[in-house]
mmCIF file of C-alpha atoms and ligand atoms in Angstrom:
data_model
loop_
_atom_site.group_PDB
_atom_site.id
_atom_site.type_symbol
_atom_site.label_atom_id
_atom_site.label_comp_id
_atom_site.label_asym_id
_atom_site.label_seq_id
_atom_site.Cartn_x
_atom_site.Cartn_y
_atom_site.Cartn_z
ATOM 1 C CA MET A 1 92.387 14.510 -20.602
ATOM 2 C CA ARG A 2 93.450 10.937 -20.979
ATOM 3 C CA VAL A 3 93.905 9.205 -17.611
ATOM 4 C CA TYR A 4 96.369 6.385 -17.099
ATOM 5 C CA PRO A 5 96.930 3.994 -15.481
ATOM 6 C CA GLN A 6 93.345 2.846 -15.203
ATOM 7 C CA ALA A 7 91.562 -0.159 -13.779
ATOM 8 C CA VAL A 8 88.654 -0.806 -16.104
ATOM 9 C CA ILE A 9 85.957 -2.766 -14.278
ATOM 10 C CA ASP A 10 83.660 -4.779 -16.547
ATOM 11 C CA HIS A 11 80.386 -5.243 -14.712
ATOM 12 C CA SER A 12 78.981 -7.594 -17.334
ATOM 13 C CA ALA A 13 81.853 -9.999 -16.527
ATOM 14 C CA LEU A 14 81.043 -9.652 -12.844
ATOM 15 C CA ARG A 15 77.428 -10.649 -13.455
ATOM 16 C CA HIS A 16 78.532 -13.496 -15.721
ATOM 17 C CA ASN A 17 80.707 -14.849 -12.896
ATOM 18 C CA LEU A 18 77.844 -14.605 -10.407
ATOM 19 C CA GLY A 19 75.767 -16.589 -12.902
ATOM 20 C CA LEU A 20 78.472 -19.239 -12.867
ATOM 21 C CA VAL A 21 78.286 -19.412 -9.067
ATOM 22 C CA ARG A 22 74.546 -19.999 -9.427
ATOM 23 C CA ARG A 23 75.088 -22.793 -11.927
ATOM 24 C CA HIS A 24 77.456 -24.607 -9.564
ATOM 25 C CA THR A 25 75.248 -24.199 -6.529
ATOM 26 C CA PRO A 26 71.648 -23.671 -7.664
ATOM 27 C CA ASP A 27 70.137 -24.459 -4.266
ATOM 28 C CA SER A 28 72.273 -22.047 -2.258
ATOM 29 C CA ARG A 29 71.837 -18.430 -1.451
ATOM 30 C CA VAL A 30 74.850 -16.332 -2.290
ATOM 31 C CA TRP A 31 76.716 -13.818 -0.263
ATOM 32 C CA ALA A 32 78.876 -11.937 -2.698
ATOM 33 C CA VAL A 33 82.072 -11.180 -0.797
ATOM 34 C CA VAL A 34 82.897 -7.506 -1.321
ATOM 35 C CA LYS A 35 85.394 -6.939 1.490
ATOM 36 C CA ALA A 36 88.602 -4.989 0.823
ATOM 37 C CA ASP A 37 86.856 -2.638 -1.600
ATOM 38 C CA ALA A 38 85.495 -5.633 -3.507
ATOM 39 C CA TYR A 39 89.005 -7.049 -3.927
ATOM 40 C CA GLY A 40 90.094 -3.695 -5.303
ATOM 41 C CA HIS A 41 87.231 -3.321 -7.795
ATOM 42 C CA GLY A 42 85.179 -0.736 -5.874
ATOM 43 C CA MET A 43 82.844 -1.957 -3.150
ATOM 44 C CA VAL A 44 79.761 0.159 -3.762
ATOM 45 C CA PRO A 45 79.656 -0.118 -7.576
ATOM 46 C CA VAL A 46 80.264 -3.874 -7.361
ATOM 47 C CA ALA A 47 77.637 -4.375 -4.663
ATOM 48 C CA THR A 48 75.199 -2.320 -6.692
ATOM 49 C CA SER A 49 75.645 -4.248 -9.911
ATOM 50 C CA LEU A 50 75.531 -7.602 -8.102
ATOM 51 C CA ALA A 51 71.877 -6.953 -7.267
ATOM 52 C CA ALA A 52 71.164 -10.615 -8.059
ATOM 53 C CA ALA A 53 73.249 -11.782 -5.090
ATOM 54 C CA ASP A 54 71.092 -12.595 -2.062
ATOM 55 C CA GLY A 55 73.449 -10.807 0.280
ATOM 56 C CA LEU A 56 76.853 -9.222 0.646
ATOM 57 C CA ALA A 57 79.710 -10.191 2.934
ATOM 58 C CA VAL A 58 82.338 -7.828 4.289
ATOM 59 C CA ALA A 59 85.124 -8.303 6.813
ATOM 60 C CA ARG A 60 84.421 -5.361 9.106
ATOM 61 C CA VAL A 61 81.477 -3.436 10.500
ATOM 62 C CA GLU A 62 82.738 -0.214 8.975
ATOM 63 C CA GLU A 63 82.518 -1.767 5.496
ATOM 64 C CA GLY A 64 78.933 -2.839 6.131
ATOM 65 C CA VAL A 65 78.032 0.662 7.310
ATOM 66 C CA ARG A 66 79.456 2.108 4.102
ATOM 67 C CA LEU A 67 77.228 -0.207 2.062
ATOM 68 C CA ARG A 68 74.169 0.862 4.046
ATOM 69 C CA GLU A 69 75.127 4.515 3.588
ATOM 70 C CA ALA A 70 75.108 3.822 -0.140
ATOM 71 C CA GLU A 71 71.498 2.690 0.344
ATOM 72 C CA ILE A 72 72.142 -0.981 -0.224
ATOM 73 C CA ALA A 73 69.340 -2.769 1.574
ATOM 74 C CA ARG A 74 70.186 -6.451 1.086
ATOM 75 C CA PRO A 75 71.422 -8.713 3.920
ATOM 76 C CA ILE A 76 75.004 -7.933 4.867
ATOM 77 C CA LEU A 77 77.185 -10.315 6.863
ATOM 78 C CA VAL A 78 80.197 -9.027 8.775
ATOM 79 C CA LEU A 79 82.680 -11.901 8.693
ATOM 80 C CA GLU A 80 84.804 -10.758 11.642
ATOM 81 C CA GLY A 81 81.801 -9.603 13.671
ATOM 82 C CA ALA A 82 81.846 -6.826 16.260
ATOM 83 C CA LEU A 83 84.267 -6.560 19.147
ATOM 84 C CA PHE A 84 83.321 -3.210 20.716
ATOM 85 C CA ALA A 85 79.992 -1.812 21.904
ATOM 86 C CA ASP A 86 79.993 1.021 19.363
ATOM 87 C CA GLU A 87 80.500 -1.464 16.536
ATOM 88 C CA LEU A 88 77.657 -3.607 17.828
ATOM 89 C CA ALA A 89 75.417 -0.543 18.062
ATOM 90 C CA ALA A 90 76.274 0.406 14.488
ATOM 91 C CA ALA A 91 75.606 -3.157 13.321
ATOM 92 C CA ARG A 92 72.223 -3.194 15.044
ATOM 93 C CA GLY A 93 71.353 0.258 13.789
ATOM 94 C CA HIS A 94 72.161 -0.710 10.221
ATOM 95 C CA GLY A 95 70.726 -4.212 10.394
ATOM 96 C CA LEU A 96 74.006 -6.004 9.721
ATOM 97 C CA ALA A 97 74.341 -9.725 10.432
ATOM 98 C CA LEU A 98 77.345 -10.550 12.596
ATOM 99 C CA ALA A 99 79.643 -13.513 12.823
ATOM 100 C CA VAL A 100 80.683 -14.391 16.365
ATOM 101 C CA HIS A 101 83.943 -16.264 16.629
ATOM 102 C CA GLN A 102 85.043 -15.865 20.238
ATOM 103 C CA PRO A 103 83.507 -15.498 23.708
ATOM 104 C CA ASP A 104 83.958 -11.714 24.109
ATOM 105 C CA GLN A 105 81.623 -11.193 21.184
ATOM 106 C CA VAL A 106 78.964 -13.381 22.764
ATOM 107 C CA ALA A 107 79.328 -11.521 26.059
ATOM 108 C CA LEU A 108 78.946 -8.229 24.224
ATOM 109 C CA LEU A 109 75.708 -9.430 22.625
ATOM 110 C CA ALA A 110 74.348 -10.366 26.026
ATOM 111 C CA GLN A 111 75.258 -6.961 27.514
ATOM 112 C CA THR A 112 73.414 -4.770 25.085
ATOM 113 C CA PRO A 113 69.649 -4.422 25.156
ATOM 114 C CA PRO A 114 67.935 -6.201 22.250
ATOM 115 C CA ALA A 115 66.390 -3.083 20.742
ATOM 116 C CA ARG A 116 66.303 -4.805 17.409
ATOM 117 C CA PRO A 117 67.007 -8.497 16.849
ATOM 118 C CA LEU A 118 70.269 -9.253 15.214
ATOM 119 C CA ARG A 119 71.144 -12.015 12.801
ATOM 120 C CA VAL A 120 74.072 -14.022 14.217
ATOM 121 C CA TRP A 121 76.356 -16.569 12.580
ATOM 122 C CA ILE A 122 78.513 -18.734 14.812
ATOM 123 C CA LYS A 123 81.890 -19.146 13.241
ATOM 124 C CA VAL A 124 83.137 -22.665 13.901
ATOM 125 C CA ASP A 125 86.760 -23.689 13.713
ATOM 126 C CA THR A 126 86.578 -26.959 11.819
ATOM 127 C CA GLY A 127 90.301 -27.128 11.100
ATOM 128 C CA MET A 128 91.632 -23.826 9.813
ATOM 129 C CA HIS A 129 92.629 -22.678 13.321
ATOM 130 C CA ARG A 130 92.356 -19.004 12.538
ATOM 131 C CA LEU A 131 88.986 -17.859 13.888
ATOM 132 C CA GLY A 132 86.091 -19.715 15.400
ATOM 133 C CA PHE A 133 84.714 -21.780 18.253
ATOM 134 C CA ASP A 134 85.769 -25.340 18.808
ATOM 135 C CA PRO A 135 82.908 -27.590 17.604
ATOM 136 C CA ARG A 136 82.562 -28.956 21.146
ATOM 137 C CA GLU A 137 81.622 -25.481 22.396
ATOM 138 C CA VAL A 138 78.914 -24.990 19.803
ATOM 139 C CA PRO A 139 75.934 -26.898 21.321
ATOM 140 C CA ASP A 140 76.008 -24.752 24.499
ATOM 141 C CA LEU A 141 76.439 -21.611 22.498
ATOM 142 C CA LEU A 142 73.513 -22.516 20.259
ATOM 143 C CA ALA A 143 71.346 -23.106 23.317
ATOM 144 C CA ARG A 144 72.252 -19.654 24.643
ATOM 145 C CA LEU A 145 71.636 -17.862 21.391
ATOM 146 C CA ASP A 146 68.405 -19.790 20.748
ATOM 147 C CA ALA A 147 67.124 -18.477 24.093
ATOM 148 C CA ASP A 148 68.237 -14.880 23.465
ATOM 149 C CA PRO A 149 65.337 -12.726 22.235
ATOM 150 C CA GLY A 150 67.858 -10.254 20.822
ATOM 151 C CA VAL A 151 69.037 -12.862 18.325
ATOM 152 C CA GLU A 152 67.029 -13.497 15.184
ATOM 153 C CA LYS A 153 66.210 -17.125 14.383
ATOM 154 C CA PRO A 154 67.500 -19.332 12.962
ATOM 155 C CA VAL A 155 71.049 -18.851 14.150
ATOM 156 C CA GLY A 156 73.617 -19.587 11.438
ATOM 157 C CA LEU A 157 76.598 -21.892 11.562
ATOM 158 C CA MET A 158 79.522 -21.068 9.331
ATOM 159 C CA THR A 159 83.060 -22.245 8.794
ATOM 160 C CA HIS A 160 85.904 -21.273 6.519
ATOM 161 C CA LEU A 161 87.913 -23.726 4.426
ATOM 162 C CA ALA A 162 91.670 -23.631 4.899
ATOM 163 C CA ASN A 163 92.874 -25.373 1.787
ATOM 164 C CA ALA A 164 90.054 -25.877 -0.681
ATOM 165 C CA ASP A 165 92.266 -24.733 -3.566
ATOM 166 C CA ASP A 166 93.970 -28.148 -3.303
ATOM 167 C CA VAL A 167 91.230 -30.414 -4.605
ATOM 168 C CA HIS A 168 92.951 -33.475 -3.126
ATOM 169 C CA ASP A 169 93.327 -32.245 0.450
ATOM 170 C CA PRO A 170 91.190 -34.510 2.679
ATOM 171 C CA LEU A 171 90.921 -31.671 5.207
ATOM 172 C CA THR A 172 88.185 -29.980 3.169
ATOM 173 C CA PRO A 173 85.610 -32.805 3.247
ATOM 174 C CA ARG A 174 86.463 -33.264 6.922
ATOM 175 C CA GLN A 175 85.779 -29.585 7.593
ATOM 176 C CA CYS A 176 82.439 -29.839 5.787
ATOM 177 C CA ASP A 177 81.473 -32.954 7.773
ATOM 178 C CA ARG A 178 82.379 -31.305 11.069
ATOM 179 C CA LEU A 179 80.095 -28.355 10.423
ATOM 180 C CA ARG A 180 77.239 -30.444 9.108
ATOM 181 C CA ALA A 181 77.490 -32.777 12.120
ATOM 182 C CA LEU A 182 76.608 -29.850 14.395
ATOM 183 C CA ASP A 183 73.136 -29.629 12.892
ATOM 184 C CA PRO A 184 71.789 -33.206 12.604
ATOM 185 C CA ALA A 185 68.169 -32.031 12.841
ATOM 186 C CA ALA A 186 68.624 -29.336 10.169
ATOM 187 C CA ARG A 187 67.397 -26.590 12.509
ATOM 188 C CA TYR A 188 69.963 -23.996 11.540
ATOM 189 C CA GLU A 189 71.342 -22.409 8.407
ATOM 190 C CA LEU A 190 74.818 -23.451 7.319
ATOM 191 C CA SER A 191 77.459 -21.639 5.296
ATOM 192 C CA ILE A 192 80.700 -23.184 4.083
ATOM 193 C CA GLY A 193 81.716 -22.677 0.452
ATOM 194 C CA ASN A 194 84.150 -20.019 -0.632
ATOM 195 C CA SER A 195 85.037 -19.891 -4.342
ATOM 196 C CA ALA A 196 87.256 -22.978 -4.288
ATOM 197 C CA GLY A 197 84.701 -24.907 -2.266
ATOM 198 C CA ILE A 198 81.872 -23.967 -4.613
ATOM 199 C CA LEU A 199 83.838 -25.159 -7.632
ATOM 200 C CA ALA A 200 85.473 -28.277 -6.245
ATOM 201 C CA PHE A 201 83.670 -29.551 -3.132
ATOM 202 C CA PRO A 202 79.931 -30.278 -3.400
ATOM 203 C CA ALA A 203 79.734 -30.784 0.384
ATOM 204 C CA SER A 204 80.532 -27.105 0.840
ATOM 205 C CA ARG A 205 77.479 -25.997 -1.175
ATOM 206 C CA THR A 206 75.335 -25.217 1.856
ATOM 207 C CA HIS A 207 72.287 -22.944 2.414
ATOM 208 C CA TRP A 208 74.563 -19.978 1.919
ATOM 209 C CA VAL A 209 77.858 -19.814 0.047
ATOM 210 C CA ARG A 210 80.414 -17.028 0.128
ATOM 211 C CA PRO A 211 82.215 -16.573 -3.200
ATOM 212 C CA GLY A 212 84.824 -13.858 -3.492
ATOM 213 C CA ILE A 213 87.680 -14.298 -5.939
ATOM 214 C CA MET A 214 85.675 -16.177 -8.576
ATOM 215 C CA LEU A 215 83.263 -13.255 -8.880
ATOM 216 C CA TYR A 216 86.225 -11.171 -9.964
ATOM 217 C CA GLY A 217 87.219 -13.724 -12.578
ATOM 218 C CA ALA A 218 90.412 -15.134 -11.081
ATOM 219 C CA SER A 219 90.884 -18.840 -10.479
ATOM 220 C CA PRO A 220 90.642 -20.067 -6.892
ATOM 221 C CA LEU A 221 92.065 -23.452 -7.905
ATOM 222 C CA GLY A 222 95.810 -23.608 -8.335
ATOM 223 C CA ARG A 223 95.675 -26.216 -11.086
ATOM 224 C CA ARG A 224 92.833 -24.836 -13.208
ATOM 225 C CA THR A 225 92.837 -21.581 -15.114
ATOM 226 C CA ALA A 226 90.057 -19.055 -14.928
ATOM 227 C CA ALA A 227 89.326 -19.654 -18.619
ATOM 228 C CA GLU A 228 88.963 -23.414 -18.037
ATOM 229 C CA LEU A 229 86.506 -22.622 -15.278
ATOM 230 C CA LYS A 230 84.645 -20.264 -17.669
ATOM 231 C CA LEU A 231 85.300 -17.255 -15.482
ATOM 232 C CA ARG A 232 85.683 -13.859 -17.126
ATOM 233 C CA PRO A 233 88.203 -11.330 -15.815
ATOM 234 C CA VAL A 234 86.549 -8.255 -14.345
ATOM 235 C CA MET A 235 89.491 -5.902 -13.972
ATOM 236 C CA ARG A 236 91.730 -4.749 -16.781
ATOM 237 C CA LEU A 237 94.736 -2.864 -15.449
ATOM 238 C CA ALA A 238 96.064 -0.722 -18.248
ATOM 239 C CA THR A 239 98.461 2.119 -18.893
ATOM 240 C CA ARG A 240 100.501 3.644 -21.736
ATOM 241 C CA LEU A 241 104.002 3.500 -23.104
ATOM 242 C CA ILE A 242 105.608 6.833 -22.216
ATOM 243 C CA ALA A 243 108.984 6.160 -23.873
ATOM 244 C CA VAL A 244 110.598 3.790 -26.338
ATOM 245 C CA ARG A 245 114.392 3.691 -26.102
ATOM 246 C CA SER A 246 117.007 2.094 -28.349
ATOM 247 C CA LEU A 247 119.504 0.649 -25.914
ATOM 248 C CA ARG A 248 122.852 -0.939 -26.693
ATOM 249 C CA ARG A 249 124.218 -4.321 -25.841
ATOM 250 C CA GLY A 250 125.553 -4.183 -22.255
ATOM 251 C CA ASP A 251 123.354 -1.234 -21.188
ATOM 252 C CA ARG A 252 121.926 -1.748 -17.719
ATOM 253 C CA VAL A 253 118.274 -0.913 -17.150
ATOM 254 C CA GLY A 254 116.613 0.623 -14.082
ATOM 255 C CA TYR A 255 117.454 0.597 -10.386
ATOM 256 C CA GLY A 256 120.423 -1.528 -9.517
ATOM 257 C CA GLY A 257 121.067 -2.075 -13.223
ATOM 258 C CA ALA A 258 119.352 -5.366 -12.605
ATOM 259 C CA TYR A 259 118.819 -6.077 -16.304
ATOM 260 C CA VAL A 260 121.674 -6.014 -18.795
ATOM 261 C CA CYS A 261 120.719 -5.769 -22.472
ATOM 262 C CA PRO A 262 122.050 -8.913 -24.192
ATOM 263 C CA GLU A 263 122.052 -7.114 -27.554
ATOM 264 C CA ASP A 264 121.037 -3.790 -29.085
ATOM 265 C CA MET A 265 117.308 -3.644 -28.413
ATOM 266 C CA PRO A 266 114.220 -1.464 -28.019
ATOM 267 C CA VAL A 267 113.116 -1.001 -24.415
ATOM 268 C CA GLY A 268 109.766 0.576 -23.607
ATOM 269 C CA VAL A 269 108.829 2.406 -20.440
ATOM 270 C CA ALA A 270 105.231 2.093 -19.198
ATOM 271 C CA ALA A 271 103.601 4.412 -16.677
ATOM 272 C CA ILE A 272 102.809 2.053 -13.833
ATOM 273 C CA GLY A 273 104.750 0.902 -10.799
ATOM 274 C CA TYR A 274 104.482 -0.282 -7.248
ATOM 275 C CA GLY A 275 103.006 3.114 -6.301
ATOM 276 C CA ASP A 276 99.993 1.993 -8.321
ATOM 277 C CA GLY A 277 99.976 -1.471 -6.799
ATOM 278 C CA TYR A 278 101.869 -3.272 -9.539
ATOM 279 C CA PRO A 279 103.936 -5.870 -7.637
ATOM 280 C CA ARG A 280 107.516 -4.785 -7.016
ATOM 281 C CA HIS A 281 108.523 -8.431 -6.911
ATOM 282 C CA ALA A 282 107.494 -9.059 -10.527
ATOM 283 C CA PRO A 283 110.762 -10.272 -12.085
ATOM 284 C CA THR A 284 112.279 -9.913 -15.529
ATOM 285 C CA GLY A 285 110.123 -12.010 -17.849
ATOM 286 C CA THR A 286 106.750 -11.155 -16.294
ATOM 287 C CA PRO A 287 104.326 -10.868 -19.225
ATOM 288 C CA VAL A 288 102.477 -7.710 -20.262
ATOM 289 C CA LEU A 289 100.466 -6.882 -23.376
ATOM 290 C CA VAL A 290 101.654 -4.001 -25.545
ATOM 291 C CA GLY A 291 99.127 -3.060 -28.198
ATOM 292 C CA GLY A 292 97.440 -6.377 -27.434
ATOM 293 C CA ARG A 293 100.564 -8.498 -27.966
ATOM 294 C CA ARG A 294 102.836 -10.173 -25.467
ATOM 295 C CA ALA A 295 105.977 -8.495 -24.257
ATOM 296 C CA SER A 296 107.747 -8.780 -20.936
ATOM 297 C CA LEU A 297 109.118 -6.778 -18.082
ATOM 298 C CA VAL A 298 112.845 -6.199 -17.636
ATOM 299 C CA GLY A 299 114.709 -5.030 -14.550
ATOM 300 C CA ARG A 300 113.205 -3.734 -11.348
ATOM 301 C CA VAL A 301 109.743 -2.312 -10.961
ATOM 302 C CA SER A 302 109.980 1.365 -9.942
ATOM 303 C CA MET A 303 107.363 3.371 -8.054
ATOM 304 C CA ASP A 304 105.811 4.867 -11.198
ATOM 305 C CA MET A 305 107.316 2.945 -14.109
ATOM 306 C CA ILE A 306 108.323 -0.400 -15.512
ATOM 307 C CA SER A 307 110.673 -1.170 -18.395
ATOM 308 C CA LEU A 308 109.705 -3.604 -21.135
ATOM 309 C CA ASP A 309 111.565 -5.768 -23.610
ATOM 310 C CA LEU A 310 110.159 -4.742 -26.993
ATOM 311 C CA ARG A 311 112.348 -6.953 -29.177
ATOM 312 C CA GLY A 312 109.285 -8.854 -30.360
ATOM 313 C CA LEU A 313 107.349 -5.652 -31.018
ATOM 314 C CA PRO A 314 109.773 -3.231 -32.688
ATOM 315 C CA GLU A 315 106.946 -1.162 -34.173
ATOM 316 C CA SER A 316 105.727 -0.148 -30.678
ATOM 317 C CA ALA A 317 105.343 3.587 -30.152
ATOM 318 C CA VAL A 318 104.892 6.066 -27.343
ATOM 319 C CA GLY A 319 101.228 6.180 -26.354
ATOM 320 C CA ASP A 320 100.557 2.507 -27.094
ATOM 321 C CA SER A 321 98.304 0.737 -24.648
ATOM 322 C CA VAL A 322 99.963 -1.556 -22.100
ATOM 323 C CA ILE A 323 97.862 -4.097 -20.242
ATOM 324 C CA LEU A 324 99.214 -5.504 -17.008
ATOM 325 C CA TRP A 325 96.366 -7.961 -16.561
ATOM 326 C CA GLY A 326 92.880 -8.522 -17.914
ATOM 327 C CA GLU A 327 91.404 -10.200 -20.989
ATOM 328 C CA GLY A 328 94.279 -12.029 -22.725
ATOM 329 C CA LEU A 329 96.594 -11.902 -19.718
ATOM 330 C CA PRO A 330 95.169 -13.548 -16.581
ATOM 331 C CA VAL A 331 95.994 -11.896 -13.277
ATOM 332 C CA ASP A 332 96.659 -15.435 -12.047
ATOM 333 C CA GLU A 333 99.609 -15.693 -14.437
ATOM 334 C CA VAL A 334 101.082 -12.380 -13.318
ATOM 335 C CA ALA A 335 100.609 -13.408 -9.679
ATOM 336 C CA GLU A 336 102.492 -16.620 -10.323
ATOM 337 C CA TRP A 337 105.400 -14.670 -11.789
ATOM 338 C CA ALA A 338 105.388 -12.282 -8.846
ATOM 339 C CA GLY A 339 105.321 -15.094 -6.291
ATOM 340 C CA THR A 340 101.917 -14.183 -4.946
ATOM 341 C CA ILE A 341 98.202 -14.838 -5.474
ATOM 342 C CA PRO A 342 95.682 -12.959 -7.615
ATOM 343 C CA TYR A 343 93.823 -11.847 -4.478
ATOM 344 C CA GLU A 344 96.793 -9.749 -3.406
ATOM 345 C CA LEU A 345 97.375 -8.183 -6.816
ATOM 346 C CA LEU A 346 93.730 -7.167 -7.181
ATOM 347 C CA CYS A 347 93.457 -5.811 -3.628
ATOM 348 C CA GLN A 348 96.619 -3.797 -3.739
ATOM 349 C CA VAL A 349 95.828 -1.614 -6.765
ATOM 350 C CA THR A 350 96.128 1.786 -5.101
ATOM 351 C CA PRO A 351 93.604 4.639 -5.097
ATOM 352 C CA ARG A 352 95.925 6.500 -7.470
ATOM 353 C CA VAL A 353 94.648 4.208 -10.231
ATOM 354 C CA ARG A 354 91.352 5.552 -11.543
ATOM 355 C CA ARG A 355 88.578 2.941 -11.614
ATOM 356 C CA GLU A 356 86.569 3.136 -14.811
ATOM 357 C CA HIS A 357 83.262 1.269 -14.609
ATOM 358 C CA ARG A 358 81.881 -0.313 -17.798
ATOM 359 C CA ASN A 359 78.373 -1.779 -18.225
ATOM 360 C CA PRO A 360 77.346 -0.988 -14.649
HETATM 361 C C1 PLP B 1 87.294 -13.725 2.002
HETATM 362 C C2 PLP B 1 86.387 -14.778 2.494
HETATM 363 C C3 PLP B 1 85.601 -15.533 1.603
HETATM 364 C C4 PLP B 1 85.768 -15.463 0.098
HETATM 365 O O1 PLP B 1 86.835 -16.297 -0.264
HETATM 366 P P1 PLP B 1 87.275 -16.514 -1.809
HETATM 367 O O2 PLP B 1 88.406 -17.452 -1.731
HETATM 368 O O3 PLP B 1 87.680 -15.158 -2.290
HETATM 369 O O4 PLP B 1 86.091 -17.027 -2.509
HETATM 370 C C5 PLP B 1 84.673 -16.393 2.147
HETATM 371 N N1 PLP B 1 84.534 -16.541 3.485
HETATM 372 C C6 PLP B 1 85.304 -15.868 4.362
HETATM 373 C C7 PLP B 1 85.124 -16.086 5.822
HETATM 374 C C8 PLP B 1 86.259 -14.973 3.899
HETATM 375 O O5 PLP B 1 87.022 -14.318 4.771
#
């Protein structure tokens, strides 16, 4: 039986994008960020086909445990670290590296017996003011962790960039300087660059970098398209036309009658909606590809369906392929229309949409 909608995941594009990370930062080791089900692409299949990445980064301990249960043996960094004793025990048991970003986590480390040394990364707040220790607290903390036999050496120092997608924001070089200044004798390992940092800020290309969105082929830089950056889209979100209607001038389409036909026109209905993760805020005009050619959405997005203006494609027929994003229609462009970012669109594709893995 034919299944639609589908998210077709192209693993050769994924590996191409990892190769691009390597070209930008040849001296760094790479944590491929696979949190949030690999930005909606499927965490275990993505982690498996990114075997060339030196390590994997996830947000939560539970995600790291799932990777280990899938027999993935590479280093795994948990970006939010562990807060509770059972999480710490699981992290130790599975050999996960942990970020520590606040004092309770350090206290927890000290409380539990060092059965097996743990890799620890101090998360430093260099200006994002979300997570992390103030740089002034770091020297003492380093001294404590250096003396703790339960902590593997060297300790890592990491920070996250708040605004690296704006290549002109002076905050980013300042954040890089603040982290680097904590290790004048080069005794520790540093990690700064996310995708935007890797592409736009050489100072963020540290021992380890942490690319996420660029691996999936979306642009992390507001002003530059994925194609300009030579990234290849990994996900193609596709469905089918399930109806083609001939509507009359003045007919109102969909919930709220939000679109009024300006003339007699063909309107297609495609089987995808916000119940599949297609953004409900996508407005009239949002592009789609029907049979490989551009058309656009009209009216409100429903749970299971969207309506399409087919005036430019009058030969369209029931069963035709409809692509919501992918090759030929960047997810970045759809995100812009929907008033959001590609990260959100990719992450929010629901489990109802079958993932189809190509070239794994
Ligand atoms: C999600 C995340 C990343 C990856 O960011 P991208 O913008 O997707 O490259 C890197 N580091 C941390 C701490 C993150 O939370």
